[in-house]
Amino acid sequence: MNSKEILYNYCLRLGDDALILGQRLSELCSKGPILEEDLAQTNIALDMIGRAQALFNYASEINGGKNTADDIAYRRPEFQYRNHLLVEQPNEDFAHVIARQLYISAFEVLFYGSLENSKDSILASIASKTIKEIKYHLQHASDWTVRLGDGTPESTFKMQRAINNLWMYTGELFEMDSIDDQLLKSGIGVDKSPLIEKWRKQIQATLSEATLTMPEEMFMQSGGKQGVHTEHMGHLLSEMQYLQRAYPDAKW
Amino acid sequence: MVNKIISINEIKKIIGAIPDPEIPVISINELGILREVEFDNDECLITITPTYTACPAMQFIEEEIKDRLGEIGINNVKVKLTYSPAWTTDWINENTKQKLKNYGIAAPLHSSCNKVFQKNVMMNCPHCNSTTTELISRFGSTACKALYKCNTCKEPFEYFKCH
């Protein structure tokens, strides 16, 4: 890969995380457990889709306009999506929605905080824009983790279950591969290895306050960044891409 | 040739007055969305910034800018979106905050907007000025607002979040 292709792929990875989680959260529209949460989850979804749009517009520019941001979002087959497995995991119950958000937002605060110093001025400006929103998401997810964790026996049980179930998808967030390494060398990308300790501390603090237990060391599943997804991804895409597949080039 | 006669300041005045589509009592200039007006030869280049990354009003604002400039004979217009410097409620001045309050929206409280706003902050009700108010939801009808209710006059109201 030349340097343009590497940067293009980096934008897809970041954009795909935002797009796929945005789609997952959109599924809660009109189905939130309470009206205020319906608003909250779809507000977060909107932030995510806005971030995806910014990153895909940049990717399209890098690619010389060969494909538009919409092409990138809606016209790729499953194995070309580069998101982490964590964000494609289904909503299951509200505890899973919150645990997923807690894990990813705690990671994103650190990641985008570091990307703000990128030598690529566009990535840096997107990072400084989006990080304000991410801090808000993390606050929301942390509040709910504590409220449910330190709640009734049933809410404690469900919150702990969700924390445990999604744990195996958190290792992938910190993996570095050749794309990460090359962009780190050129001062554009983020070094994720030092982030893991800070992330664990943050999660540990929230779980302690929520009277929950930090999951034990276990096998960590990865593959999303290489396009190898869990079985949930295809179902998500079939809904997300339906319109562009059934009516190609449909416009609002 | 019309654009040679109209100054940049006049253009700023004309398009700066465009009302925000979500909160029509304040303009895009007062909100800090309009960043820059320049000329590149005959092309009029307008730079705007979104309040939140996914602000759905941006396209509407872009069209409105082109319409208003078209009315004064400037048709070669390019509207550019920038994310840097990131928009902040620090750019909203006291006069504009008063307008928000009169409209029924509690204005952003403090100016250090890098902090996430806390639940226990005392918020005055924009309707009756009571301080016994309570947060209903961190997220409101648009990305920039949170939902509160007043325990004195019992009215719900929105708070323009510090950002």
Coordinates of C-alpha atoms in Angstrom, one line a residue:
Chain A
M1 CA 0.0 0.0 0.0
N2 CA 1.3 3.5 -0.8
S3 CA 0.9 6.3 1.8
K4 CA -2.4 7.5 0.3
E5 CA -4.0 4.0 0.5
I6 CA -2.8 3.7 4.1
L7 CA -4.4 6.9 5.1
Y8 CA -7.6 6.0 3.1
N9 CA -7.8 2.8 5.1
Y10 CA -7.2 4.5 8.4
C11 CA -10.1 6.9 7.7
L12 CA -12.3 3.9 6.9
R13 CA -11.5 2.2 10.1
L14 CA -12.3 5.2 12.2
G15 CA -15.4 6.0 10.1
D16 CA -16.7 2.5 10.2
D17 CA -16.6 2.4 14.0
A18 CA -18.7 5.5 14.0
L19 CA -21.1 4.4 11.2
I20 CA -21.8 0.9 12.5
L21 CA -22.3 2.0 16.1
G22 CA -24.5 4.9 14.8
Q23 CA -26.6 2.3 13.0
R24 CA -26.9 0.1 16.1
L25 CA -28.0 3.0 18.3
S26 CA -30.5 4.1 15.6
E27 CA -32.2 0.8 16.1
L28 CA -33.4 2.1 19.4
C29 CA -35.3 5.0 17.8
S30 CA -38.9 4.8 19.1
K31 CA -37.9 1.7 21.1
G32 CA -35.9 3.3 24.0
P33 CA -36.8 2.0 27.5
I34 CA -38.0 5.5 28.4
L35 CA -38.6 8.6 26.2
E36 CA -35.5 10.5 27.6
E37 CA -33.3 7.5 26.7
D38 CA -34.8 7.3 23.3
L39 CA -33.7 10.9 22.8
A40 CA -30.3 10.2 24.3
Q41 CA -29.4 7.1 22.3
T42 CA -30.5 8.6 19.0
N43 CA -28.6 11.8 19.9
I44 CA -25.5 9.7 20.3
A45 CA -26.3 7.9 17.1
L46 CA -26.4 11.3 15.3
D47 CA -23.0 12.3 16.7
M48 CA -21.6 9.0 15.4
I49 CA -23.1 9.4 11.9
G50 CA -21.8 13.0 11.8
R51 CA -18.3 11.7 12.6
A52 CA -18.6 9.0 10.0
Q53 CA -19.6 11.5 7.4
A54 CA -16.6 13.8 8.2
L55 CA -14.2 10.8 7.9
F56 CA -15.8 9.4 4.8
N57 CA -15.7 12.8 3.1
Y58 CA -12.1 13.0 3.8
A59 CA -11.5 9.4 2.6
S60 CA -13.4 10.3 -0.6
E61 CA -11.1 13.3 -1.1
I62 CA -8.0 11.2 -0.5
N63 CA -9.3 8.8 -3.1
G64 CA -9.6 11.6 -5.6
G65 CA -13.4 11.5 -5.5
K66 CA -13.5 8.0 -7.1
N67 CA -16.2 7.1 -4.6
T68 CA -18.4 9.5 -2.6
A69 CA -18.9 9.3 1.2
D70 CA -22.3 7.6 0.5
D71 CA -20.7 5.0 -1.7
I72 CA -18.3 4.2 1.1
A73 CA -21.0 4.0 3.6
Y74 CA -23.5 1.9 1.7
R75 CA -21.9 0.1 -1.2
R76 CA -19.3 -2.1 0.3
P77 CA -19.6 -5.8 1.0
E78 CA -19.2 -7.0 4.6
F79 CA -15.6 -8.0 4.4
Q80 CA -14.6 -4.5 3.3
Y81 CA -15.9 -2.9 6.6
R82 CA -13.0 -2.2 9.0
N83 CA -14.9 -1.5 12.3
H84 CA -14.0 -3.2 15.6
L85 CA -16.2 -6.2 16.5
L86 CA -17.4 -4.4 19.7
V87 CA -19.5 -1.8 17.8
E88 CA -21.4 -4.4 15.7
Q89 CA -22.6 -6.4 18.7
P90 CA -26.4 -6.4 19.0
N91 CA -28.3 -4.3 21.5
E92 CA -29.6 -7.4 23.4
D93 CA -30.9 -5.5 26.4
F94 CA -30.3 -2.0 27.7
A95 CA -27.4 -3.1 29.9
H96 CA -25.6 -4.3 26.7
V97 CA -26.2 -0.9 25.0
I98 CA -24.6 0.8 28.0
A99 CA -21.7 -1.6 28.5
R100 CA -20.8 -1.3 24.8
Q101 CA -20.9 2.5 25.0
L102 CA -18.9 2.6 28.2
Y103 CA -16.1 0.4 26.6
I104 CA -16.0 2.3 23.3
S105 CA -16.4 5.8 24.7
A106 CA -13.6 5.3 27.3
F107 CA -11.4 4.1 24.4
E108 CA -12.4 7.0 22.1
V109 CA -11.7 9.7 24.7
L110 CA -8.1 8.4 24.8
F111 CA -7.8 7.7 21.1
Y112 CA -9.2 10.9 19.8
G113 CA -7.4 12.9 22.5
S114 CA -4.2 11.6 21.0
L115 CA -5.3 12.0 17.4
E116 CA -5.8 15.8 18.2
N117 CA -2.0 16.0 17.9
S118 CA -1.9 14.3 14.5
K119 CA 0.3 15.8 11.8
D120 CA -2.6 15.4 9.5
S121 CA -4.5 18.7 10.0
I122 CA -7.8 17.3 8.8
L123 CA -7.7 14.3 11.1
A124 CA -6.6 16.5 14.0
S125 CA -9.5 18.9 13.4
I126 CA -12.1 16.1 13.2
A127 CA -10.6 14.7 16.5
S128 CA -10.8 18.0 18.3
K129 CA -14.4 18.4 17.2
T130 CA -15.6 14.9 18.0
I131 CA -13.8 14.5 21.4
K132 CA -16.2 17.0 23.0
E133 CA -19.1 14.8 22.0
I134 CA -17.3 11.6 23.1
K135 CA -16.8 13.0 26.6
Y136 CA -20.5 13.5 26.9
H137 CA -21.2 10.0 25.7
L138 CA -18.8 8.6 28.3
Q139 CA -20.4 10.6 31.0
H140 CA -23.8 9.2 30.0
A141 CA -22.6 5.6 29.8
S142 CA -20.8 5.9 33.2
D143 CA -23.9 7.3 34.9
W144 CA -26.0 4.4 33.7
T145 CA -23.4 1.8 34.5
V146 CA -23.4 3.0 38.1
R147 CA -27.2 3.4 38.3
L148 CA -27.8 -0.1 37.0
G149 CA -24.8 -1.8 38.7
D150 CA -25.6 -0.3 42.0
G151 CA -29.4 -0.8 41.6
T152 CA -31.7 -3.7 42.2
P153 CA -30.5 -7.3 42.2
E154 CA -31.9 -7.8 38.7
S155 CA -30.3 -4.6 37.3
T156 CA -27.0 -5.5 39.0
F157 CA -27.1 -9.0 37.5
K158 CA -27.9 -7.7 34.0
M159 CA -25.3 -5.0 34.0
Q160 CA -22.6 -7.5 35.2
R161 CA -23.7 -10.0 32.5
A162 CA -23.3 -7.3 29.8
I163 CA -19.9 -6.2 31.1
N164 CA -18.7 -9.8 31.0
N165 CA -20.3 -10.7 27.6
L166 CA -18.6 -7.8 25.8
W167 CA -15.2 -8.0 27.5
M168 CA -13.8 -10.3 24.9
Y169 CA -14.2 -7.6 22.2
T170 CA -12.2 -5.0 24.0
G171 CA -8.7 -6.3 23.4
E172 CA -9.0 -5.6 19.7
L173 CA -9.3 -1.8 20.4
F174 CA -5.6 -1.7 21.3
E175 CA -4.1 -3.9 18.6
M176 CA -1.6 -2.3 16.4
D177 CA -1.0 -3.6 12.8
S178 CA 1.1 -2.5 9.9
I179 CA -1.3 0.4 9.0
D180 CA -1.2 1.7 12.6
D181 CA 2.6 1.3 12.7
Q182 CA 3.3 3.1 9.5
L183 CA 1.0 6.0 10.3
L184 CA 2.5 6.3 13.8
K185 CA 5.9 6.6 12.2
S186 CA 4.8 9.5 10.0
G187 CA 3.2 11.3 13.0
I188 CA -0.3 10.9 11.7
G189 CA -1.7 7.9 13.6
V190 CA -2.1 7.1 17.3
D191 CA 0.1 4.8 19.4
K192 CA -2.6 2.7 21.1
S193 CA -0.3 0.5 23.3
P194 CA 0.1 3.1 26.1
L195 CA -3.7 3.7 26.1
I196 CA -4.7 0.3 27.5
E197 CA -3.5 0.9 31.1
K198 CA -5.4 4.3 31.2
W199 CA -8.4 2.6 29.8
R200 CA -8.4 -0.2 32.3
K201 CA -8.1 2.3 35.1
Q202 CA -11.1 4.3 33.9
I203 CA -13.2 1.1 33.5
Q204 CA -12.1 -0.2 36.9
A205 CA -13.1 3.1 38.6
T206 CA -16.5 3.1 37.0
L207 CA -17.1 -0.6 37.8
S208 CA -16.0 -0.1 41.4
E209 CA -18.4 2.8 41.8
A210 CA -21.1 0.6 40.3
T211 CA -20.3 -2.3 42.7
L212 CA -19.5 -4.5 39.7
T213 CA -16.5 -6.8 39.2
M214 CA -13.9 -6.3 36.5
P215 CA -14.0 -9.3 34.2
E216 CA -11.1 -11.7 34.4
E217 CA -8.4 -12.1 31.8
M218 CA -9.8 -14.2 28.9
F219 CA -9.4 -14.9 25.2
M220 CA -9.8 -11.7 23.2
Q221 CA -11.6 -12.0 19.9
S222 CA -10.4 -9.8 17.0
G223 CA -10.7 -9.6 13.2
G224 CA -12.9 -6.6 12.5
K225 CA -10.1 -4.4 11.2
Q226 CA -9.2 -7.2 8.7
G227 CA -12.8 -7.5 7.6
V228 CA -13.5 -10.7 9.5
H229 CA -16.7 -10.0 11.4
T230 CA -19.1 -11.7 13.8
E231 CA -22.3 -13.2 12.5
H232 CA -24.2 -10.0 13.5
M233 CA -22.6 -7.8 11.0
G234 CA -24.3 -9.2 7.9
H235 CA -27.8 -8.7 9.4
L236 CA -26.9 -5.1 10.4
L237 CA -25.7 -4.3 6.9
S238 CA -28.7 -5.9 5.2
E239 CA -30.9 -3.4 7.0
M240 CA -28.5 -0.5 6.7
Q241 CA -27.9 -1.0 3.0
Y242 CA -31.4 -2.0 1.9
L243 CA -32.3 1.3 0.2
Q244 CA -29.1 1.7 -1.8
R245 CA -29.2 -2.0 -2.8
A246 CA -32.9 -2.0 -3.8
Y247 CA -32.9 1.4 -5.4
P248 CA -29.3 2.2 -6.5
D249 CA -28.5 5.9 -6.6
A250 CA -31.7 6.8 -4.8
K251 CA -31.5 10.4 -3.5
W252 CA -33.5 12.3 -1.0
Chain B
M1 CA -19.1 43.2 -11.4
V2 CA -21.6 43.7 -8.6
N3 CA -19.3 41.9 -6.1
K4 CA -16.7 44.6 -6.5
I5 CA -19.1 47.2 -5.1
I6 CA -20.3 45.2 -2.1
S7 CA -17.8 45.1 0.7
I8 CA -17.0 42.0 2.7
N9 CA -18.4 43.6 5.8
E10 CA -21.7 44.2 4.0
I11 CA -21.8 40.5 2.9
K12 CA -21.0 39.5 6.5
K13 CA -23.9 41.6 7.7
I14 CA -26.4 40.2 5.1
I15 CA -25.6 36.5 5.6
G16 CA -24.7 36.8 9.3
A17 CA -28.3 37.8 9.9
I18 CA -29.7 34.4 8.6
P19 CA -31.6 32.9 11.6
D20 CA -30.5 29.6 13.0
P21 CA -33.1 27.1 11.7
E22 CA -33.5 25.4 15.1
I23 CA -33.5 28.6 17.2
P24 CA -34.8 31.4 14.9
V25 CA -34.4 34.2 17.5
I26 CA -30.6 34.2 17.1
S27 CA -28.6 34.5 13.9
I28 CA -25.8 32.3 12.5
N29 CA -23.4 35.1 13.3
E30 CA -24.5 35.4 16.9
L31 CA -24.2 31.6 17.3
G32 CA -20.7 31.6 15.8
I33 CA -21.5 29.4 12.8
L34 CA -20.4 32.0 10.3
R35 CA -16.5 32.0 10.4
E36 CA -15.2 33.8 7.4
V37 CA -16.0 35.7 4.2
E38 CA -13.3 36.0 1.5
F39 CA -12.9 36.6 -2.2
D40 CA -10.8 34.4 -4.4
N41 CA -10.9 36.3 -7.7
D42 CA -14.6 36.4 -8.5
E43 CA -15.5 33.5 -6.2
C44 CA -17.1 34.4 -2.9
L45 CA -15.8 31.9 -0.4
I46 CA -17.9 31.5 2.8
T47 CA -16.6 29.4 5.7
I48 CA -19.0 28.0 8.3
T49 CA -18.6 25.6 11.2
P50 CA -21.2 23.1 12.6
T51 CA -22.2 23.4 16.3
Y52 CA -22.1 19.6 16.5
T53 CA -20.5 17.3 14.0
A54 CA -23.8 16.0 12.7
C55 CA -25.7 19.3 12.9
P56 CA -28.5 18.7 10.3
A57 CA -29.0 22.4 9.8
M58 CA -25.7 22.9 7.8
Q59 CA -27.1 22.1 4.4
F60 CA -30.1 24.4 5.0
I61 CA -27.8 27.2 6.1
E62 CA -25.6 26.7 3.0
E63 CA -28.6 27.0 0.7
E64 CA -29.9 30.1 2.6
I65 CA -26.4 31.7 2.2
K66 CA -26.5 31.1 -1.6
D67 CA -30.0 32.4 -1.8
R68 CA -29.3 35.7 0.0
L69 CA -26.1 36.3 -1.9
G70 CA -28.0 35.5 -5.2
E71 CA -30.4 38.3 -4.3
I72 CA -27.6 40.9 -4.3
G73 CA -26.1 39.6 -7.5
I74 CA -23.4 37.3 -6.1
N75 CA -23.8 34.0 -7.8
N76 CA -20.3 32.5 -7.8
V77 CA -20.4 31.3 -4.2
K78 CA -18.6 28.4 -2.5
V79 CA -19.6 27.4 1.1
K80 CA -16.8 25.6 2.9
L81 CA -17.2 23.6 6.1
T82 CA -14.5 23.7 8.7
Y83 CA -14.1 21.8 12.0
S84 CA -11.3 23.8 13.3
P85 CA -11.3 25.7 15.6
A86 CA -14.0 23.5 17.1
W87 CA -17.2 25.4 17.8
T88 CA -17.8 26.4 21.4
T89 CA -20.5 28.1 23.3
D90 CA -17.8 30.5 24.5
W91 CA -18.5 32.4 21.3
I92 CA -22.0 33.3 22.4
N93 CA -22.0 36.8 24.0
E94 CA -24.2 38.1 26.8
N95 CA -26.6 39.9 24.5
T96 CA -27.3 36.7 22.6
K97 CA -27.7 34.7 25.9
Q98 CA -30.4 37.2 26.9
K99 CA -32.2 36.5 23.6
L100 CA -32.0 32.8 24.3
K101 CA -33.5 33.3 27.7
N102 CA -36.3 35.5 26.4
Y103 CA -37.1 32.7 23.9
G104 CA -37.4 30.2 26.8
I105 CA -34.0 28.5 26.6
A106 CA -31.6 28.6 29.5
A107 CA -28.2 30.0 28.2
P108 CA -24.9 28.2 28.6
L109 CA -23.7 28.9 32.2
H110 CA -20.0 29.0 32.3
S111 CA -17.3 29.7 29.8
S112 CA -14.9 26.9 30.4
C113 CA -16.6 24.6 28.0
N114 CA -14.1 21.8 28.0
K115 CA -15.8 20.2 31.0
V116 CA -18.8 18.0 30.6
F117 CA -21.7 19.8 32.4
Q118 CA -22.6 18.3 35.7
K119 CA -26.1 17.3 36.9
N120 CA -25.9 19.3 40.1
V121 CA -25.3 22.7 38.5
M122 CA -27.9 25.3 39.7
M123 CA -29.9 26.3 36.7
N124 CA -32.3 29.3 36.7
C125 CA -35.7 28.7 35.1
P126 CA -35.9 31.0 32.0
H127 CA -39.6 31.5 32.7
C128 CA -39.8 32.4 36.4
N129 CA -36.1 32.6 37.4
S130 CA -36.5 30.0 40.1
T131 CA -33.4 28.1 41.1
T132 CA -35.3 24.9 42.1
T133 CA -34.9 23.2 38.8
E134 CA -34.0 19.7 38.0
L135 CA -32.3 17.9 35.1
I136 CA -34.6 15.5 33.2
S137 CA -32.2 14.4 30.5
R138 CA -28.7 15.2 29.4
F139 CA -30.0 15.0 25.8
G140 CA -32.8 17.1 24.3
S141 CA -34.7 17.8 21.1
T142 CA -31.5 18.9 19.4
A143 CA -27.8 18.0 19.9
C144 CA -27.0 21.3 21.6
K145 CA -29.7 21.2 24.3
A146 CA -30.5 19.3 27.5
L147 CA -34.0 19.0 29.2
Y148 CA -34.8 20.5 32.5
K149 CA -38.0 21.1 34.5
C150 CA -38.8 23.9 37.0
N151 CA -40.2 22.8 40.3
T152 CA -41.6 26.2 41.0
C153 CA -43.6 27.1 37.9
K154 CA -43.7 23.4 36.8
E155 CA -42.8 24.3 33.3
P156 CA -40.3 22.2 31.4
F157 CA -37.5 24.1 29.6
E158 CA -34.4 23.5 27.6
Y159 CA -30.8 24.3 28.5
F160 CA -28.3 25.2 25.8
K161 CA -25.4 23.0 26.9
C162 CA -21.8 24.3 27.4
H163 CA -19.8 22.8 24.7

